[in-house]
Amino acid sequence: MSTQASSIELSSYRDQHFKGSRSDQERLLRTSTTLYVGNLSFYTTEEQIYELFSKCGDVKRIIMGLDKYKKTPCGFCFVEYPLVCCTVCMPSCISYYKHSHFFNDFIINHCMRYINGTRLDDRTVRTDWDAGFVEGRQYGRGKTGGQVRDEYRTDYDGGRGGYGKIVQQK
Ligand code: GTA
């Protein structure tokens, strides 16, 4: 079974704050059991996200993205699935980590294929491969506390606090 053949290509996003080499990040993006979910409404709840992402497999944990200062949802989250082997290697598998790429093929790929681009709270959900959650990543990195891209936004988006913060400050 080939991981590459059935995988959806990685997006161009790379975390500039990642502690490690570029190749470490690439490897983790391909093998981790975590998804980044973006373009969420600030009003979407963890329960709604849980319900949607459970369609692809048992969800282990959801980490809501929070405004760094207000500690309120700021439009993204991480969804973690448990690390399990595929049914093909399960009977004889002695190392879950060795085969973790199979997991990507079966569940993360499924999310990328079937949940990416669907609607949640009347918005288009964007899923992305993620290298894995580490403490601190749940906070927006923008100067005002939310996501960086939200500060630069020039359109009006009621589900994400109106205009982008830079426009609001003008
Ligand atoms: N896996 O697509 C993603 C993703 N995004 C967008 C954010 N995260 C993601 N993870 C995956 N895929 O843990 C994660 C981050 C972090 C958390 C919050 O979400 O790893 P953030 O959105 O506040 O900040 O992250 P991030 O991701 O570091 O910012 P981004 O969008 O890549 O921007 C990087 C730099 O580009 C900025 O510092 C800014 O100087 C510049 N920039 C971004 N957008 C604009 C713009 N519209 N105009 C001008 N410059 C811009």
PDB file of C-alpha atoms and ligand atoms in Angstrom:
ATOM      1  CA  MET A   1       0.000   0.000   0.000  1.00  0.00           C
ATOM      2  CA  SER A   2       1.496   3.362  -0.932  1.00  0.00           C
ATOM      3  CA  THR A   3       0.934   6.404   1.253  1.00  0.00           C
ATOM      4  CA  GLN A   4       1.906   8.830  -1.469  1.00  0.00           C
ATOM      5  CA  ALA A   5      -0.398   7.401  -4.109  1.00  0.00           C
ATOM      6  CA  SER A   6      -3.596   7.807  -2.126  1.00  0.00           C
ATOM      7  CA  SER A   7      -2.710  10.946  -0.141  1.00  0.00           C
ATOM      8  CA  ILE A   8      -4.025  14.372  -0.913  1.00  0.00           C
ATOM      9  CA  GLU A   9      -1.119  16.788  -1.442  1.00  0.00           C
ATOM     10  CA  LEU A  10       0.096  18.812   1.525  1.00  0.00           C
ATOM     11  CA  SER A  11      -0.992  22.445   1.494  1.00  0.00           C
ATOM     12  CA  SER A  12       1.597  25.206   1.249  1.00  0.00           C
ATOM     13  CA  TYR A  13       1.148  26.172   4.920  1.00  0.00           C
ATOM     14  CA  ARG A  14       4.181  25.633   7.136  1.00  0.00           C
ATOM     15  CA  ASP A  15       4.246  26.698  10.784  1.00  0.00           C
ATOM     16  CA  GLN A  16       7.000  29.291  11.091  1.00  0.00           C
ATOM     17  CA  HIS A  17       7.124  28.692  14.859  1.00  0.00           C
ATOM     18  CA  PHE A  18       7.770  24.935  14.469  1.00  0.00           C
ATOM     19  CA  LYS A  19      10.651  23.774  16.666  1.00  0.00           C
ATOM     20  CA  GLY A  20      12.666  21.534  14.353  1.00  0.00           C
ATOM     21  CA  SER A  21      13.925  21.285  10.803  1.00  0.00           C
ATOM     22  CA  ARG A  22      11.831  21.710   7.677  1.00  0.00           C
ATOM     23  CA  SER A  23      12.137  17.983   6.984  1.00  0.00           C
ATOM     24  CA  ASP A  24      10.955  17.129  10.535  1.00  0.00           C
ATOM     25  CA  GLN A  25       7.882  19.255   9.902  1.00  0.00           C
ATOM     26  CA  GLU A  26       7.235  17.607   6.502  1.00  0.00           C
ATOM     27  CA  ARG A  27       7.489  14.147   8.045  1.00  0.00           C
ATOM     28  CA  LEU A  28       5.108  15.013  10.886  1.00  0.00           C
ATOM     29  CA  LEU A  29       2.636  16.596   8.470  1.00  0.00           C
ATOM     30  CA  ARG A  30       2.467  13.262   6.657  1.00  0.00           C
ATOM     31  CA  THR A  31       2.268  11.029   9.714  1.00  0.00           C
ATOM     32  CA  SER A  32       0.496  12.914  12.498  1.00  0.00           C
ATOM     33  CA  THR A  33      -3.069  12.189  13.526  1.00  0.00           C
ATOM     34  CA  THR A  34      -3.967  15.868  13.911  1.00  0.00           C
ATOM     35  CA  LEU A  35      -5.928  18.131  11.606  1.00  0.00           C
ATOM     36  CA  TYR A  36      -6.050  21.919  11.574  1.00  0.00           C
ATOM     37  CA  VAL A  37      -9.524  23.303  10.939  1.00  0.00           C
ATOM     38  CA  GLY A  38      -9.890  26.896   9.819  1.00  0.00           C
ATOM     39  CA  ASN A  39     -12.496  29.433   8.703  1.00  0.00           C
ATOM     40  CA  LEU A  40     -14.739  28.624  11.641  1.00  0.00           C
ATOM     41  CA  SER A  41     -17.258  31.057  13.038  1.00  0.00           C
ATOM     42  CA  PHE A  42     -16.313  32.444  16.460  1.00  0.00           C
ATOM     43  CA  TYR A  43     -19.692  31.041  17.578  1.00  0.00           C
ATOM     44  CA  THR A  44     -19.150  27.432  16.482  1.00  0.00           C
ATOM     45  CA  THR A  45     -18.952  25.162  19.507  1.00  0.00           C
ATOM     46  CA  GLU A  46     -16.667  22.266  20.327  1.00  0.00           C
ATOM     47  CA  GLU A  47     -19.756  19.988  20.306  1.00  0.00           C
ATOM     48  CA  GLN A  48     -20.581  20.944  16.702  1.00  0.00           C
ATOM     49  CA  ILE A  49     -16.993  20.246  15.635  1.00  0.00           C
ATOM     50  CA  TYR A  50     -17.019  16.953  17.484  1.00  0.00           C
ATOM     51  CA  GLU A  51     -20.197  15.901  15.713  1.00  0.00           C
ATOM     52  CA  LEU A  52     -18.851  16.759  12.250  1.00  0.00           C
ATOM     53  CA  PHE A  53     -15.402  15.183  12.638  1.00  0.00           C
ATOM     54  CA  SER A  54     -16.732  12.030  14.304  1.00  0.00           C
ATOM     55  CA  LYS A  55     -18.091  11.139  10.871  1.00  0.00           C
ATOM     56  CA  CYS A  56     -14.523  10.178   9.905  1.00  0.00           C
ATOM     57  CA  GLY A  57     -13.532   8.270  13.048  1.00  0.00           C
ATOM     58  CA  ASP A  58     -13.436   8.449  16.830  1.00  0.00           C
ATOM     59  CA  VAL A  59     -12.201  11.888  17.855  1.00  0.00           C
ATOM     60  CA  LYS A  60      -9.626  11.840  20.661  1.00  0.00           C
ATOM     61  CA  ARG A  61      -9.447  15.545  21.450  1.00  0.00           C
ATOM     62  CA  ILE A  62     -10.465  18.929  20.115  1.00  0.00           C
ATOM     63  CA  ILE A  63      -8.362  21.978  20.935  1.00  0.00           C
ATOM     64  CA  MET A  64     -10.216  25.197  20.267  1.00  0.00           C
ATOM     65  CA  GLY A  65      -8.232  28.123  18.868  1.00  0.00           C
ATOM     66  CA  LEU A  66      -8.428  31.034  21.273  1.00  0.00           C
ATOM     67  CA  ASP A  67      -7.813  34.740  21.223  1.00  0.00           C
ATOM     68  CA  LYS A  68      -4.509  35.148  23.062  1.00  0.00           C
ATOM     69  CA  TYR A  69      -5.840  37.923  25.295  1.00  0.00           C
ATOM     70  CA  LYS A  70      -9.599  37.350  25.587  1.00  0.00           C
ATOM     71  CA  LYS A  71      -9.350  33.513  25.659  1.00  0.00           C
ATOM     72  CA  THR A  72     -12.471  33.306  23.480  1.00  0.00           C
ATOM     73  CA  PRO A  73     -12.780  31.194  20.278  1.00  0.00           C
ATOM     74  CA  CYS A  74     -11.078  32.906  17.350  1.00  0.00           C
ATOM     75  CA  GLY A  75     -12.057  30.757  14.364  1.00  0.00           C
ATOM     76  CA  PHE A  76      -9.862  27.670  14.216  1.00  0.00           C
ATOM     77  CA  CYS A  77      -9.189  24.432  16.070  1.00  0.00           C
ATOM     78  CA  PHE A  78      -7.129  21.259  16.050  1.00  0.00           C
ATOM     79  CA  VAL A  79      -8.811  17.857  15.865  1.00  0.00           C
ATOM     80  CA  GLU A  80      -6.825  14.873  17.101  1.00  0.00           C
ATOM     81  CA  TYR A  81      -7.625  11.271  16.285  1.00  0.00           C
ATOM     82  CA  PRO A  82      -6.137   8.355  18.197  1.00  0.00           C
ATOM     83  CA  LEU A  83      -3.156   6.588  16.700  1.00  0.00           C
ATOM     84  CA  VAL A  84      -4.389   3.223  15.463  1.00  0.00           C
ATOM     85  CA  CYS A  85      -3.224   0.776  12.849  1.00  0.00           C
ATOM     86  CA  CYS A  86      -5.228   0.037   9.779  1.00  0.00           C
ATOM     87  CA  THR A  87      -7.068  -3.268   9.668  1.00  0.00           C
ATOM     88  CA  VAL A  88      -4.574  -4.550   7.085  1.00  0.00           C
ATOM     89  CA  CYS A  89      -1.624  -4.550   9.492  1.00  0.00           C
ATOM     90  CA  MET A  90      -3.520  -4.709  12.800  1.00  0.00           C
ATOM     91  CA  PRO A  91      -3.300  -8.486  13.437  1.00  0.00           C
ATOM     92  CA  SER A  92       0.486  -8.622  13.159  1.00  0.00           C
ATOM     93  CA  CYS A  93       1.450  -5.071  13.991  1.00  0.00           C
ATOM     94  CA  ILE A  94       3.881  -4.632  16.876  1.00  0.00           C
ATOM     95  CA  SER A  95       4.731  -0.970  16.392  1.00  0.00           C
ATOM     96  CA  TYR A  96       1.957   1.564  16.070  1.00  0.00           C
ATOM     97  CA  TYR A  97       4.400   4.346  15.302  1.00  0.00           C
ATOM     98  CA  LYS A  98       6.020   2.432  12.497  1.00  0.00           C
ATOM     99  CA  HIS A  99       2.686   2.167  10.753  1.00  0.00           C
ATOM    100  CA  SER A 100       1.197   5.510  11.686  1.00  0.00           C
ATOM    101  CA  HIS A 101       1.180   6.598   8.034  1.00  0.00           C
ATOM    102  CA  PHE A 102      -1.574   4.053   7.413  1.00  0.00           C
ATOM    103  CA  PHE A 103      -3.673   5.989   9.848  1.00  0.00           C
ATOM    104  CA  ASN A 104      -3.193   9.122   7.790  1.00  0.00           C
ATOM    105  CA  ASP A 105      -4.373   7.315   4.710  1.00  0.00           C
ATOM    106  CA  PHE A 106      -7.533   6.088   6.298  1.00  0.00           C
ATOM    107  CA  ILE A 107      -8.751   8.892   8.519  1.00  0.00           C
ATOM    108  CA  ILE A 108      -6.938  12.160   7.916  1.00  0.00           C
ATOM    109  CA  ASN A 109      -7.225  11.632   4.157  1.00  0.00           C
ATOM    110  CA  HIS A 110     -10.900  10.903   4.591  1.00  0.00           C
ATOM    111  CA  CYS A 111     -11.394  14.226   6.405  1.00  0.00           C
ATOM    112  CA  MET A 112      -9.369  16.096   3.789  1.00  0.00           C
ATOM    113  CA  ARG A 113     -11.451  14.552   1.048  1.00  0.00           C
ATOM    114  CA  TYR A 114     -14.948  14.667   2.527  1.00  0.00           C
ATOM    115  CA  ILE A 115     -15.048  17.352   5.236  1.00  0.00           C
ATOM    116  CA  ASN A 116     -12.756  19.971   3.708  1.00  0.00           C
ATOM    117  CA  GLY A 117     -15.028  22.418   1.857  1.00  0.00           C
ATOM    118  CA  THR A 118     -18.249  21.337   3.558  1.00  0.00           C
ATOM    119  CA  ARG A 119     -20.471  23.720   5.542  1.00  0.00           C
ATOM    120  CA  LEU A 120     -20.566  24.269   9.277  1.00  0.00           C
ATOM    121  CA  ASP A 121     -22.622  27.130  10.731  1.00  0.00           C
ATOM    122  CA  ASP A 122     -23.131  28.306   7.150  1.00  0.00           C
ATOM    123  CA  ARG A 123     -19.382  28.640   6.482  1.00  0.00           C
ATOM    124  CA  THR A 124     -16.987  26.636   4.367  1.00  0.00           C
ATOM    125  CA  VAL A 125     -14.739  24.551   6.602  1.00  0.00           C
ATOM    126  CA  ARG A 126     -11.057  24.391   5.660  1.00  0.00           C
ATOM    127  CA  THR A 127      -9.102  21.390   6.894  1.00  0.00           C
ATOM    128  CA  ASP A 128      -5.346  21.088   6.652  1.00  0.00           C
ATOM    129  CA  TRP A 129      -2.671  18.571   7.560  1.00  0.00           C
ATOM    130  CA  ASP A 130      -1.039  19.447  10.839  1.00  0.00           C
ATOM    131  CA  ALA A 131       2.273  18.449  12.407  1.00  0.00           C
ATOM    132  CA  GLY A 132       0.655  17.973  15.830  1.00  0.00           C
ATOM    133  CA  PHE A 133      -0.503  20.155  18.676  1.00  0.00           C
ATOM    134  CA  VAL A 134       1.964  21.577  21.175  1.00  0.00           C
ATOM    135  CA  GLU A 135       1.015  23.850  24.056  1.00  0.00           C
ATOM    136  CA  GLY A 136       0.729  27.458  22.922  1.00  0.00           C
ATOM    137  CA  ARG A 137      -0.413  26.669  19.393  1.00  0.00           C
ATOM    138  CA  GLN A 138      -4.041  27.151  20.404  1.00  0.00           C
ATOM    139  CA  TYR A 139      -3.566  30.921  20.583  1.00  0.00           C
ATOM    140  CA  GLY A 140      -3.965  33.388  17.743  1.00  0.00           C
ATOM    141  CA  ARG A 141      -0.631  34.946  16.785  1.00  0.00           C
ATOM    142  CA  GLY A 142      -1.948  38.255  15.575  1.00  0.00           C
ATOM    143  CA  LYS A 143      -0.935  41.448  17.397  1.00  0.00           C
ATOM    144  CA  THR A 144      -4.492  41.930  18.642  1.00  0.00           C
ATOM    145  CA  GLY A 145      -4.807  38.325  19.871  1.00  0.00           C
ATOM    146  CA  GLY A 146      -6.723  36.650  17.030  1.00  0.00           C
ATOM    147  CA  GLN A 147      -5.441  34.914  13.901  1.00  0.00           C
ATOM    148  CA  VAL A 148      -2.920  36.734  11.765  1.00  0.00           C
ATOM    149  CA  ARG A 149      -5.020  36.415   8.604  1.00  0.00           C
ATOM    150  CA  ASP A 150      -8.021  37.905  10.390  1.00  0.00           C
ATOM    151  CA  GLU A 151      -6.116  41.089  11.120  1.00  0.00           C
ATOM    152  CA  TYR A 152      -5.397  41.610   7.431  1.00  0.00           C
ATOM    153  CA  ARG A 153      -8.930  40.786   6.296  1.00  0.00           C
ATOM    154  CA  THR A 154     -10.686  43.669   4.520  1.00  0.00           C
ATOM    155  CA  ASP A 155     -14.166  42.164   4.054  1.00  0.00           C
ATOM    156  CA  TYR A 156     -16.988  42.243   6.602  1.00  0.00           C
ATOM    157  CA  ASP A 157     -17.469  38.846   8.252  1.00  0.00           C
ATOM    158  CA  GLY A 158     -20.163  38.778  10.943  1.00  0.00           C
ATOM    159  CA  GLY A 159     -19.139  35.302  12.114  1.00  0.00           C
ATOM    160  CA  ARG A 160     -15.585  36.503  12.745  1.00  0.00           C
ATOM    161  CA  GLY A 161     -15.983  39.793  14.522  1.00  0.00           C
ATOM    162  CA  GLY A 162     -16.872  42.084  11.571  1.00  0.00           C
ATOM    163  CA  TYR A 163     -14.046  43.726   9.631  1.00  0.00           C
ATOM    164  CA  GLY A 164     -10.405  42.705  10.070  1.00  0.00           C
ATOM    165  CA  LYS A 165      -8.713  44.371  13.032  1.00  0.00           C
ATOM    166  CA  ILE A 166      -6.407  46.531  10.896  1.00  0.00           C
ATOM    167  CA  VAL A 167      -9.379  47.980   8.978  1.00  0.00           C
ATOM    168  CA  GLN A 168     -11.268  48.483  12.267  1.00  0.00           C
ATOM    169  CA  GLN A 169      -8.379  50.475  13.704  1.00  0.00           C
ATOM    170  CA  LYS A 170      -8.229  52.883  10.756  1.00  0.00           C
TER     171      LYS A 170
HETATM  172  N1  GTA B   1      -1.728  23.128   9.986  1.00  0.00           N
HETATM  173  O1  GTA B   1      -3.261  26.558   7.395  1.00  0.00           O
HETATM  174  C1  GTA B   1      -2.871  26.178   8.495  1.00  0.00           C
HETATM  175  C2  GTA B   1      -2.796  27.005   9.672  1.00  0.00           C
HETATM  176  N2  GTA B   1      -3.070  28.335   9.901  1.00  0.00           N
HETATM  177  C3  GTA B   1      -3.525  29.310   8.943  1.00  0.00           C
HETATM  178  C4  GTA B   1      -2.827  28.585  11.200  1.00  0.00           C
HETATM  179  N3  GTA B   1      -2.388  27.460  11.809  1.00  0.00           N
HETATM  180  C5  GTA B   1      -2.361  26.468  10.888  1.00  0.00           C
HETATM  181  N4  GTA B   1      -2.001  25.183  11.004  1.00  0.00           N
HETATM  182  C6  GTA B   1      -2.066  24.388   9.907  1.00  0.00           C
HETATM  183  N5  GTA B   1      -2.490  24.883   8.687  1.00  0.00           N
HETATM  184  O2  GTA B   1      -0.811  27.196  15.868  1.00  0.00           O
HETATM  185  C7  GTA B   1      -2.071  27.327  13.210  1.00  0.00           C
HETATM  186  C8  GTA B   1      -0.746  27.975  13.605  1.00  0.00           C
HETATM  187  C9  GTA B   1      -0.980  28.324  15.070  1.00  0.00           C
HETATM  188  C10 GTA B   1      -2.467  28.701  15.098  1.00  0.00           C
HETATM  189  C11 GTA B   1      -2.732  30.193  15.027  1.00  0.00           C
HETATM  190  O3  GTA B   1      -3.054  28.053  13.959  1.00  0.00           O
HETATM  191  O4  GTA B   1       0.344  27.099  13.415  1.00  0.00           O
HETATM  192  P1  GTA B   1      -2.274  32.117  13.239  1.00  0.00           P
HETATM  193  O5  GTA B   1      -3.207  31.853  12.138  1.00  0.00           O
HETATM  194  O6  GTA B   1      -2.660  33.174  14.201  1.00  0.00           O
HETATM  195  O7  GTA B   1      -0.804  32.459  12.755  1.00  0.00           O
HETATM  196  O8  GTA B   1      -1.956  30.729  13.996  1.00  0.00           O
HETATM  197  P2  GTA B   1       0.111  31.812  11.605  1.00  0.00           P
HETATM  198  O9  GTA B   1      -0.448  30.539  11.138  1.00  0.00           O
HETATM  199  O10 GTA B   1       1.493  31.773  12.115  1.00  0.00           O
HETATM  200  O11 GTA B   1      -0.045  32.951  10.463  1.00  0.00           O
HETATM  201  P3  GTA B   1       0.014  32.871   8.874  1.00  0.00           P
HETATM  202  O12 GTA B   1      -1.363  32.992   8.347  1.00  0.00           O
HETATM  203  O13 GTA B   1       0.841  31.724   8.445  1.00  0.00           O
HETATM  204  O14 GTA B   1       0.835  34.217   8.564  1.00  0.00           O
HETATM  205  C12 GTA B   1       2.295  34.237   8.676  1.00  0.00           C
HETATM  206  C13 GTA B   1       2.845  35.612   8.362  1.00  0.00           C
HETATM  207  O15 GTA B   1       2.430  36.046   7.062  1.00  0.00           O
HETATM  208  C14 GTA B   1       2.362  36.651   9.306  1.00  0.00           C
HETATM  209  O16 GTA B   1       3.238  36.825  10.379  1.00  0.00           O
HETATM  210  C15 GTA B   1       2.200  37.917   8.460  1.00  0.00           C
HETATM  211  O17 GTA B   1       3.393  38.687   8.528  1.00  0.00           O
HETATM  212  C16 GTA B   1       2.047  37.435   7.083  1.00  0.00           C
HETATM  213  N6  GTA B   1       0.666  37.547   6.569  1.00  0.00           N
HETATM  214  C17 GTA B   1      -0.331  36.641   6.727  1.00  0.00           C
HETATM  215  N7  GTA B   1      -1.465  37.041   6.106  1.00  0.00           N
HETATM  216  C18 GTA B   1      -1.144  38.245   5.522  1.00  0.00           C
HETATM  217  C19 GTA B   1      -1.878  39.171   4.719  1.00  0.00           C
HETATM  218  N8  GTA B   1      -3.178  38.957   4.371  1.00  0.00           N
HETATM  219  N9  GTA B   1      -1.231  40.291   4.292  1.00  0.00           N
HETATM  220  C20 GTA B   1       0.053  40.511   4.611  1.00  0.00           C
HETATM  221  N10 GTA B   1       0.809  39.663   5.348  1.00  0.00           N
HETATM  222  C21 GTA B   1       0.216  38.562   5.811  1.00  0.00           C
END
